[in-house]
Amino acid sequence: MRDTFIILSRSQNEQLSANQGATTYTMATYFLLLSVFLYGTSIPNLSLICLILCFPVIFFLQHKRVTVSFLIDASLVFLFAFLYYTMCVLFEITTDDDWLESKMMFLIVNMSMAYIIGYFLAQNFKKISAVIAVTVGGLFTYGLLSTAKFALDHLGQVASNDYLIAERAVPSFWNGGIVNGPIIGIFFSLGICLISMVYSRINLLVKGCFLALALSSVFFNLMLQNRSPIYAGVLSFSLATLMYVTQMKLTHKKLIILIIVVCLLPLNLFFIDFSETKSLLDNPFMERLISEGFDTPRYELWYKGVLGLFEYPMGGAKTDFSPYDYAHNLWLDVGWYVGWIPMLLLLFIQLKHLPYLIRFVRTRPSQSYGVMGISVSFLVAMMVEPTLIASYTYVTLFFFFIGYMKGFHLHVDLDGKEGRK
């Protein structure tokens, strides 16, 4: 009887301990997600330290597998951040050298911490839609608060201009510093590209939230007259649609219906009253879109940036991009500031993680719509905007995202379970 009582007591203690461990693990996971969201909102001081403060939480996670490949990649991310920011400070080539020098260690550590947190989080948390939501959510919230505050403060001016922000810039919601409209636009671009989530097999309410996020992001980008995020959204939705169609088990009946629908779409032109719809095109955004189309000064800037890499291989921001300030391309801007070595290092890190993205799309097509959307948004933004110069937060969250992709596949490979589902 006594032995039975001891066994039962041990069993209850073990179960209690397991429950406490599961609770701790769950709290740690959601605390990391919350920290990533807060970082994206760019709250002064809090955002700079929240990733560093939450780093010890990693030790409360259940799975903490470390490989040589991870250590190498994390070291490369740290090396890039270290070279970029220290060289910027040493060369004194930015307009905010004092701020950059005082915050330099935070910027370097945050970029490295974001990658590490994403890697370990992936081994413990497989809800990819939630990870995408926190990656996008903080940036979207910051852009929304800043844009909405400006619109409300200048309601008459914005309303008289067909709800367009003529200045294409808004004050930061937190400190009033001017934020360039295209930079706010790349935050909203992440939301626009999540239109691809309508094809995901997720709860209808969650799908509706992503759709609302995408549509509201389109609206705010129209207010700021940004074209590139709209192009990125169209590309993302097109790729998602193509992937969805190729995954469909097309019976003869479904194929006939699809062909009929595609053929009927052009017939809508006969029912459109162009005299009524013409007014929709009569606004600064559409005029800019129609008059310029895909034409942009960035092509000439990219050409100057490429030549500048050979003329000034160590950077120093010596290439003349006037009347603009940057090459409007992430890699060329890094090369413009700090030269070939950090630029090639960044490109190498990104290319090294590309197989994880491709593998996710190939092996988990039903879950990959959001991954595809956010990847397209990052790619387009990095091609056409000075993303790192304008927003260290944006690029830091990109490193969180690729760290998550790497950690996700490491966990799948070692367990051998997820990959067979």
PDB file of C-alpha atoms in Angstrom, residues 5-258:
ATOM      1  CA  PHE A   5       1.107   5.626  -2.559  1.00  0.00           C
ATOM      2  CA  ILE A   6       4.745   6.528  -3.372  1.00  0.00           C
ATOM      3  CA  ILE A   7       4.268   5.612  -7.040  1.00  0.00           C
ATOM      4  CA  LEU A   8       1.080   7.687  -7.268  1.00  0.00           C
ATOM      5  CA  SER A   9       2.780  10.627  -5.582  1.00  0.00           C
ATOM      6  CA  ARG A  10       5.695  10.444  -8.014  1.00  0.00           C
ATOM      7  CA  SER A  11       3.314  10.244 -10.945  1.00  0.00           C
ATOM      8  CA  GLN A  12       1.376  13.285  -9.735  1.00  0.00           C
ATOM      9  CA  ASN A  13       4.576  15.242  -9.117  1.00  0.00           C
ATOM     10  CA  GLU A  14       5.899  14.355 -12.565  1.00  0.00           C
ATOM     11  CA  GLN A  15       2.610  15.383 -14.167  1.00  0.00           C
ATOM     12  CA  LEU A  16       2.581  18.647 -12.195  1.00  0.00           C
ATOM     13  CA  SER A  17       6.170  19.309 -13.195  1.00  0.00           C
ATOM     14  CA  ALA A  18       5.343  18.587 -16.838  1.00  0.00           C
ATOM     15  CA  ASN A  19       2.362  20.943 -16.711  1.00  0.00           C
ATOM     16  CA  GLN A  20       4.480  23.679 -15.161  1.00  0.00           C
ATOM     17  CA  GLY A  21       7.141  23.117 -17.817  1.00  0.00           C
ATOM     18  CA  ALA A  22       4.548  23.331 -20.601  1.00  0.00           C
ATOM     19  CA  THR A  23       3.131  26.537 -19.123  1.00  0.00           C
ATOM     20  CA  THR A  24       6.594  28.089 -18.868  1.00  0.00           C
ATOM     21  CA  TYR A  25       7.385  27.054 -22.443  1.00  0.00           C
ATOM     22  CA  THR A  26       4.117  28.539 -23.750  1.00  0.00           C
ATOM     23  CA  MET A  27       4.648  31.816 -21.883  1.00  0.00           C
ATOM     24  CA  ALA A  28       8.220  32.033 -23.172  1.00  0.00           C
ATOM     25  CA  THR A  29       7.084  31.480 -26.755  1.00  0.00           C
ATOM     26  CA  TYR A  30       4.405  34.148 -26.649  1.00  0.00           C
ATOM     27  CA  PHE A  31       6.714  36.562 -24.852  1.00  0.00           C
ATOM     28  CA  LEU A  32       9.178  36.249 -27.732  1.00  0.00           C
ATOM     29  CA  LEU A  33       6.400  36.881 -30.250  1.00  0.00           C
ATOM     30  CA  LEU A  34       5.252  39.933 -28.297  1.00  0.00           C
ATOM     31  CA  SER A  35       8.808  41.260 -28.171  1.00  0.00           C
ATOM     32  CA  VAL A  36       9.176  40.960 -31.948  1.00  0.00           C
ATOM     33  CA  PHE A  37       5.895  42.854 -32.410  1.00  0.00           C
ATOM     34  CA  LEU A  38       6.975  45.618 -30.010  1.00  0.00           C
ATOM     35  CA  TYR A  39      10.306  45.923 -31.769  1.00  0.00           C
ATOM     36  CA  GLY A  40       8.508  46.523 -35.070  1.00  0.00           C
ATOM     37  CA  THR A  41       6.458  49.381 -33.619  1.00  0.00           C
ATOM     38  CA  SER A  42       9.669  51.434 -33.247  1.00  0.00           C
ATOM     39  CA  ILE A  43       8.763  52.801 -29.820  1.00  0.00           C
ATOM     40  CA  PRO A  44      11.721  54.991 -28.755  1.00  0.00           C
ATOM     41  CA  ASN A  45      14.133  53.232 -26.362  1.00  0.00           C
ATOM     42  CA  LEU A  46      11.724  50.337 -25.658  1.00  0.00           C
ATOM     43  CA  SER A  47      12.107  48.859 -29.135  1.00  0.00           C
ATOM     44  CA  LEU A  48      15.880  49.201 -28.979  1.00  0.00           C
ATOM     45  CA  ILE A  49      16.136  47.087 -25.824  1.00  0.00           C
ATOM     46  CA  CYS A  50      13.171  44.685 -26.004  1.00  0.00           C
ATOM     47  CA  LEU A  51      14.937  42.016 -28.109  1.00  0.00           C
ATOM     48  CA  ILE A  52      17.986  42.151 -25.863  1.00  0.00           C
ATOM     49  CA  LEU A  53      15.869  41.858 -22.700  1.00  0.00           C
ATOM     50  CA  CYS A  54      13.876  38.906 -24.064  1.00  0.00           C
ATOM     51  CA  PHE A  55      16.948  36.949 -25.152  1.00  0.00           C
ATOM     52  CA  PRO A  56      17.284  35.023 -21.813  1.00  0.00           C
ATOM     53  CA  VAL A  57      13.732  33.737 -22.402  1.00  0.00           C
ATOM     54  CA  ILE A  58      15.199  31.391 -25.028  1.00  0.00           C
ATOM     55  CA  PHE A  59      16.539  29.195 -22.218  1.00  0.00           C
ATOM     56  CA  PHE A  60      12.952  28.391 -21.147  1.00  0.00           C
ATOM     57  CA  LEU A  61      12.073  26.935 -24.551  1.00  0.00           C
ATOM     58  CA  GLN A  62      11.826  23.180 -24.977  1.00  0.00           C
ATOM     59  CA  HIS A  63      13.984  22.791 -28.078  1.00  0.00           C
ATOM     60  CA  LYS A  64      17.323  24.548 -28.324  1.00  0.00           C
ATOM     61  CA  ARG A  65      19.300  22.645 -30.913  1.00  0.00           C
ATOM     62  CA  VAL A  66      22.478  24.295 -32.105  1.00  0.00           C
ATOM     63  CA  THR A  67      24.378  23.272 -35.218  1.00  0.00           C
ATOM     64  CA  VAL A  68      27.655  24.379 -36.734  1.00  0.00           C
ATOM     65  CA  SER A  69      25.704  25.799 -39.684  1.00  0.00           C
ATOM     66  CA  PHE A  70      23.641  27.992 -37.341  1.00  0.00           C
ATOM     67  CA  LEU A  71      26.730  29.244 -35.502  1.00  0.00           C
ATOM     68  CA  ILE A  72      28.349  30.180 -38.812  1.00  0.00           C
ATOM     69  CA  ASP A  73      25.250  31.990 -40.072  1.00  0.00           C
ATOM     70  CA  ALA A  74      24.671  33.834 -36.792  1.00  0.00           C
ATOM     71  CA  SER A  75      28.329  34.897 -36.849  1.00  0.00           C
ATOM     72  CA  LEU A  76      27.958  36.176 -40.418  1.00  0.00           C
ATOM     73  CA  VAL A  77      24.905  38.244 -39.452  1.00  0.00           C
ATOM     74  CA  PHE A  78      26.818  39.716 -36.505  1.00  0.00           C
ATOM     75  CA  LEU A  79      29.848  40.390 -38.714  1.00  0.00           C
ATOM     76  CA  PHE A  80      27.750  42.208 -41.284  1.00  0.00           C
ATOM     77  CA  ALA A  81      26.024  44.348 -38.650  1.00  0.00           C
ATOM     78  CA  PHE A  82      29.348  45.092 -36.949  1.00  0.00           C
ATOM     79  CA  LEU A  83      31.110  46.074 -40.174  1.00  0.00           C
ATOM     80  CA  TYR A  84      28.238  48.160 -41.471  1.00  0.00           C
ATOM     81  CA  TYR A  85      27.559  50.227 -38.372  1.00  0.00           C
ATOM     82  CA  THR A  86      31.131  50.641 -37.168  1.00  0.00           C
ATOM     83  CA  MET A  87      32.299  51.699 -40.631  1.00  0.00           C
ATOM     84  CA  CYS A  88      29.419  54.189 -40.872  1.00  0.00           C
ATOM     85  CA  VAL A  89      30.500  55.724 -37.570  1.00  0.00           C
ATOM     86  CA  LEU A  90      34.226  55.663 -38.363  1.00  0.00           C
ATOM     87  CA  PHE A  91      33.726  57.203 -41.823  1.00  0.00           C
ATOM     88  CA  GLU A  92      31.301  59.811 -40.401  1.00  0.00           C
ATOM     89  CA  ILE A  93      29.169  59.587 -43.523  1.00  0.00           C
ATOM     90  CA  THR A  94      25.663  59.857 -42.081  1.00  0.00           C
ATOM     91  CA  THR A  95      23.730  62.950 -41.099  1.00  0.00           C
ATOM     92  CA  ASP A  96      22.961  61.512 -37.665  1.00  0.00           C
ATOM     93  CA  ASP A  97      26.435  60.409 -36.601  1.00  0.00           C
ATOM     94  CA  ASP A  98      25.916  61.310 -32.939  1.00  0.00           C
ATOM     95  CA  TRP A  99      22.737  59.238 -32.653  1.00  0.00           C
ATOM     96  CA  LEU A 100      24.260  56.355 -34.613  1.00  0.00           C
ATOM     97  CA  GLU A 101      27.377  56.293 -32.464  1.00  0.00           C
ATOM     98  CA  SER A 102      25.401  56.318 -29.208  1.00  0.00           C
ATOM     99  CA  LYS A 103      23.049  53.525 -30.378  1.00  0.00           C
ATOM    100  CA  MET A 104      25.561  51.530 -32.413  1.00  0.00           C
ATOM    101  CA  MET A 105      25.901  48.565 -30.061  1.00  0.00           C
ATOM    102  CA  PHE A 106      22.124  48.274 -29.713  1.00  0.00           C
ATOM    103  CA  LEU A 107      21.730  48.216 -33.508  1.00  0.00           C
ATOM    104  CA  ILE A 108      24.400  45.550 -33.932  1.00  0.00           C
ATOM    105  CA  VAL A 109      23.115  43.365 -31.103  1.00  0.00           C
ATOM    106  CA  ASN A 110      19.482  43.718 -32.193  1.00  0.00           C
ATOM    107  CA  MET A 111      20.219  42.498 -35.704  1.00  0.00           C
ATOM    108  CA  SER A 112      22.057  39.483 -34.330  1.00  0.00           C
ATOM    109  CA  MET A 113      19.466  38.806 -31.608  1.00  0.00           C
ATOM    110  CA  ALA A 114      16.611  38.940 -34.123  1.00  0.00           C
ATOM    111  CA  TYR A 115      18.220  36.215 -36.208  1.00  0.00           C
ATOM    112  CA  ILE A 116      18.942  34.042 -33.159  1.00  0.00           C
ATOM    113  CA  ILE A 117      15.439  34.512 -31.698  1.00  0.00           C
ATOM    114  CA  GLY A 118      13.861  33.566 -35.033  1.00  0.00           C
ATOM    115  CA  TYR A 119      16.016  30.440 -35.214  1.00  0.00           C
ATOM    116  CA  PHE A 120      15.128  29.131 -31.752  1.00  0.00           C
ATOM    117  CA  LEU A 121      11.487  30.211 -31.961  1.00  0.00           C
ATOM    118  CA  ALA A 122      11.039  28.096 -35.099  1.00  0.00           C
ATOM    119  CA  GLN A 123      12.052  24.951 -33.234  1.00  0.00           C
ATOM    120  CA  ASN A 124       9.258  25.513 -30.718  1.00  0.00           C
ATOM    121  CA  PHE A 125       6.490  27.293 -32.616  1.00  0.00           C
ATOM    122  CA  LYS A 126       5.173  26.084 -35.975  1.00  0.00           C
ATOM    123  CA  LYS A 127       2.222  28.463 -36.506  1.00  0.00           C
ATOM    124  CA  ILE A 128       3.726  30.257 -39.459  1.00  0.00           C
ATOM    125  CA  SER A 129       0.728  32.580 -39.879  1.00  0.00           C
ATOM    126  CA  ALA A 130       1.249  33.923 -36.333  1.00  0.00           C
ATOM    127  CA  VAL A 131       4.969  34.483 -36.978  1.00  0.00           C
ATOM    128  CA  ILE A 132       4.186  36.370 -40.172  1.00  0.00           C
ATOM    129  CA  ALA A 133       1.564  38.414 -38.304  1.00  0.00           C
ATOM    130  CA  VAL A 134       4.035  39.605 -35.633  1.00  0.00           C
ATOM    131  CA  THR A 135       6.737  40.273 -38.242  1.00  0.00           C
ATOM    132  CA  VAL A 136       4.378  42.491 -40.223  1.00  0.00           C
ATOM    133  CA  GLY A 137       2.160  43.692 -37.361  1.00  0.00           C
ATOM    134  CA  GLY A 138       4.583  46.003 -35.568  1.00  0.00           C
ATOM    135  CA  LEU A 139       5.725  47.745 -38.753  1.00  0.00           C
ATOM    136  CA  PHE A 140       2.132  48.066 -39.961  1.00  0.00           C
ATOM    137  CA  THR A 141       1.031  49.514 -36.611  1.00  0.00           C
ATOM    138  CA  TYR A 142       3.806  52.105 -36.690  1.00  0.00           C
ATOM    139  CA  GLY A 143       2.940  53.086 -40.259  1.00  0.00           C
ATOM    140  CA  LEU A 144      -0.778  53.166 -39.476  1.00  0.00           C
ATOM    141  CA  LEU A 145      -0.412  55.324 -36.359  1.00  0.00           C
ATOM    142  CA  SER A 146       1.882  57.800 -38.102  1.00  0.00           C
ATOM    143  CA  THR A 147      -0.180  58.072 -41.296  1.00  0.00           C
ATOM    144  CA  ALA A 148      -3.559  58.185 -39.561  1.00  0.00           C
ATOM    145  CA  LYS A 149      -2.380  60.851 -37.102  1.00  0.00           C
ATOM    146  CA  PHE A 150      -1.148  63.048 -39.929  1.00  0.00           C
ATOM    147  CA  ALA A 151      -4.385  62.532 -41.893  1.00  0.00           C
ATOM    148  CA  LEU A 152      -6.514  63.455 -38.883  1.00  0.00           C
ATOM    149  CA  ASP A 153      -4.394  66.504 -38.043  1.00  0.00           C
ATOM    150  CA  HIS A 154      -4.635  67.708 -41.667  1.00  0.00           C
ATOM    151  CA  LEU A 155      -8.074  66.364 -42.498  1.00  0.00           C
ATOM    152  CA  GLY A 156      -9.148  69.344 -44.590  1.00  0.00           C
ATOM    153  CA  GLN A 157      -5.945  69.381 -46.610  1.00  0.00           C
ATOM    154  CA  VAL A 158      -6.001  65.616 -47.211  1.00  0.00           C
ATOM    155  CA  ALA A 159      -9.716  65.573 -48.048  1.00  0.00           C
ATOM    156  CA  SER A 160      -9.383  68.416 -50.558  1.00  0.00           C
ATOM    157  CA  ASN A 161      -6.613  66.464 -52.286  1.00  0.00           C
ATOM    158  CA  ASP A 162      -8.771  63.337 -52.771  1.00  0.00           C
ATOM    159  CA  TYR A 163      -7.345  61.793 -49.619  1.00  0.00           C
ATOM    160  CA  LEU A 164      -3.785  61.869 -50.907  1.00  0.00           C
ATOM    161  CA  ILE A 165      -0.843  63.096 -48.844  1.00  0.00           C
ATOM    162  CA  ALA A 166       0.795  65.538 -51.249  1.00  0.00           C
ATOM    163  CA  GLU A 167       4.044  65.792 -49.250  1.00  0.00           C
ATOM    164  CA  ARG A 168       4.529  61.999 -49.395  1.00  0.00           C
ATOM    165  CA  ALA A 169       5.977  62.161 -45.881  1.00  0.00           C
ATOM    166  CA  VAL A 170       4.500  62.003 -42.391  1.00  0.00           C
ATOM    167  CA  PRO A 171       5.790  62.764 -38.883  1.00  0.00           C
ATOM    168  CA  SER A 172       6.621  59.765 -36.721  1.00  0.00           C
ATOM    169  CA  PHE A 173       3.800  58.975 -34.323  1.00  0.00           C
ATOM    170  CA  TRP A 174       6.260  58.727 -31.415  1.00  0.00           C
ATOM    171  CA  ASN A 175       8.587  61.702 -31.730  1.00  0.00           C
ATOM    172  CA  GLY A 176       7.413  63.824 -34.673  1.00  0.00           C
ATOM    173  CA  GLY A 177      10.503  63.187 -36.784  1.00  0.00           C
ATOM    174  CA  ILE A 178       9.726  63.198 -40.511  1.00  0.00           C
ATOM    175  CA  VAL A 179       9.424  59.731 -42.053  1.00  0.00           C
ATOM    176  CA  ASN A 180       9.629  59.436 -45.821  1.00  0.00           C
ATOM    177  CA  GLY A 181       6.400  58.198 -47.431  1.00  0.00           C
ATOM    178  CA  PRO A 182       8.030  55.405 -49.472  1.00  0.00           C
ATOM    179  CA  ILE A 183       9.574  54.032 -46.275  1.00  0.00           C
ATOM    180  CA  ILE A 184       6.169  53.953 -44.579  1.00  0.00           C
ATOM    181  CA  GLY A 185       5.073  52.374 -47.859  1.00  0.00           C
ATOM    182  CA  ILE A 186       7.383  49.385 -47.528  1.00  0.00           C
ATOM    183  CA  PHE A 187       5.869  48.704 -44.095  1.00  0.00           C
ATOM    184  CA  PHE A 188       2.424  48.695 -45.682  1.00  0.00           C
ATOM    185  CA  SER A 189       3.787  46.652 -48.581  1.00  0.00           C
ATOM    186  CA  LEU A 190       4.255  43.722 -46.212  1.00  0.00           C
ATOM    187  CA  GLY A 191       0.538  43.933 -45.463  1.00  0.00           C
ATOM    188  CA  ILE A 192      -0.438  44.255 -49.142  1.00  0.00           C
ATOM    189  CA  CYS A 193       1.504  41.141 -50.117  1.00  0.00           C
ATOM    190  CA  LEU A 194      -0.360  39.151 -47.467  1.00  0.00           C
ATOM    191  CA  ILE A 195      -3.327  39.200 -49.869  1.00  0.00           C
ATOM    192  CA  SER A 196      -1.828  35.831 -50.840  1.00  0.00           C
ATOM    193  CA  MET A 197      -3.084  34.443 -47.500  1.00  0.00           C
ATOM    194  CA  VAL A 198      -6.610  34.195 -48.918  1.00  0.00           C
ATOM    195  CA  TYR A 199      -5.524  30.868 -50.419  1.00  0.00           C
ATOM    196  CA  SER A 200      -4.186  29.486 -47.123  1.00  0.00           C
ATOM    197  CA  ARG A 201      -5.951  26.730 -45.199  1.00  0.00           C
ATOM    198  CA  ILE A 202      -6.522  28.759 -42.074  1.00  0.00           C
ATOM    199  CA  ASN A 203      -9.473  29.847 -39.982  1.00  0.00           C
ATOM    200  CA  LEU A 204     -11.869  32.097 -41.925  1.00  0.00           C
ATOM    201  CA  LEU A 205     -11.641  34.783 -39.246  1.00  0.00           C
ATOM    202  CA  VAL A 206      -7.828  34.792 -39.441  1.00  0.00           C
ATOM    203  CA  LYS A 207      -8.030  34.840 -43.231  1.00  0.00           C
ATOM    204  CA  GLY A 208     -10.393  37.810 -43.006  1.00  0.00           C
ATOM    205  CA  CYS A 209      -7.913  39.627 -40.753  1.00  0.00           C
ATOM    206  CA  PHE A 210      -5.106  39.162 -43.267  1.00  0.00           C
ATOM    207  CA  LEU A 211      -7.388  40.330 -46.075  1.00  0.00           C
ATOM    208  CA  ALA A 212      -8.358  43.440 -44.072  1.00  0.00           C
ATOM    209  CA  LEU A 213      -4.676  44.089 -43.387  1.00  0.00           C
ATOM    210  CA  ALA A 214      -3.899  43.854 -47.111  1.00  0.00           C
ATOM    211  CA  LEU A 215      -6.773  46.108 -48.217  1.00  0.00           C
ATOM    212  CA  SER A 216      -6.062  48.766 -45.582  1.00  0.00           C
ATOM    213  CA  SER A 217      -2.381  48.687 -46.604  1.00  0.00           C
ATOM    214  CA  VAL A 218      -3.426  49.341 -50.217  1.00  0.00           C
ATOM    215  CA  PHE A 219      -5.499  52.327 -49.079  1.00  0.00           C
ATOM    216  CA  PHE A 220      -2.680  53.917 -47.066  1.00  0.00           C
ATOM    217  CA  ASN A 221      -0.175  53.364 -49.867  1.00  0.00           C
ATOM    218  CA  LEU A 222      -2.565  55.108 -52.252  1.00  0.00           C
ATOM    219  CA  MET A 223      -2.692  58.000 -49.782  1.00  0.00           C
ATOM    220  CA  LEU A 224       1.100  58.197 -49.903  1.00  0.00           C
ATOM    221  CA  GLN A 225       1.137  57.753 -53.724  1.00  0.00           C
ATOM    222  CA  ASN A 226       3.490  54.772 -53.548  1.00  0.00           C
ATOM    223  CA  ARG A 227       3.595  52.584 -56.640  1.00  0.00           C
ATOM    224  CA  SER A 228       6.175  49.916 -55.815  1.00  0.00           C
ATOM    225  CA  PRO A 229       4.139  48.308 -52.992  1.00  0.00           C
ATOM    226  CA  ILE A 230       1.165  48.014 -55.367  1.00  0.00           C
ATOM    227  CA  TYR A 231       3.367  46.281 -57.933  1.00  0.00           C
ATOM    228  CA  ALA A 232       4.685  43.969 -55.212  1.00  0.00           C
ATOM    229  CA  GLY A 233       1.124  43.126 -54.150  1.00  0.00           C
ATOM    230  CA  VAL A 234       0.106  42.280 -57.720  1.00  0.00           C
ATOM    231  CA  LEU A 235       3.187  40.084 -58.130  1.00  0.00           C
ATOM    232  CA  SER A 236       2.552  38.337 -54.812  1.00  0.00           C
ATOM    233  CA  PHE A 237      -1.111  37.673 -55.606  1.00  0.00           C
ATOM    234  CA  SER A 238      -0.261  36.460 -59.105  1.00  0.00           C
ATOM    235  CA  LEU A 239       2.325  33.983 -57.827  1.00  0.00           C
ATOM    236  CA  ALA A 240      -0.055  32.772 -55.107  1.00  0.00           C
ATOM    237  CA  THR A 241      -2.847  32.314 -57.651  1.00  0.00           C
ATOM    238  CA  LEU A 242      -0.541  30.395 -59.975  1.00  0.00           C
ATOM    239  CA  MET A 243       0.561  28.139 -57.134  1.00  0.00           C
ATOM    240  CA  TYR A 244      -3.021  27.594 -56.000  1.00  0.00           C
ATOM    241  CA  VAL A 245      -4.182  26.644 -59.503  1.00  0.00           C
ATOM    242  CA  THR A 246      -1.300  24.211 -59.978  1.00  0.00           C
ATOM    243  CA  GLN A 247      -2.167  22.545 -56.655  1.00  0.00           C
ATOM    244  CA  MET A 248      -5.840  22.111 -57.512  1.00  0.00           C
ATOM    245  CA  LYS A 249      -6.929  18.629 -58.413  1.00  0.00           C
ATOM    246  CA  LEU A 250      -8.442  19.738 -61.681  1.00  0.00           C
ATOM    247  CA  THR A 251     -11.182  17.406 -62.783  1.00  0.00           C
ATOM    248  CA  HIS A 252     -12.590  17.911 -66.257  1.00  0.00           C
ATOM    249  CA  LYS A 253     -15.543  19.772 -64.758  1.00  0.00           C
ATOM    250  CA  LYS A 254     -13.339  22.178 -62.761  1.00  0.00           C
ATOM    251  CA  LEU A 255     -11.090  22.747 -65.765  1.00  0.00           C
ATOM    252  CA  ILE A 256     -14.039  23.662 -67.997  1.00  0.00           C
ATOM    253  CA  ILE A 257     -15.396  26.072 -65.366  1.00  0.00           C
ATOM    254  CA  LEU A 258     -11.950  27.708 -64.982  1.00  0.00           C
TER     255      LEU A 258
END
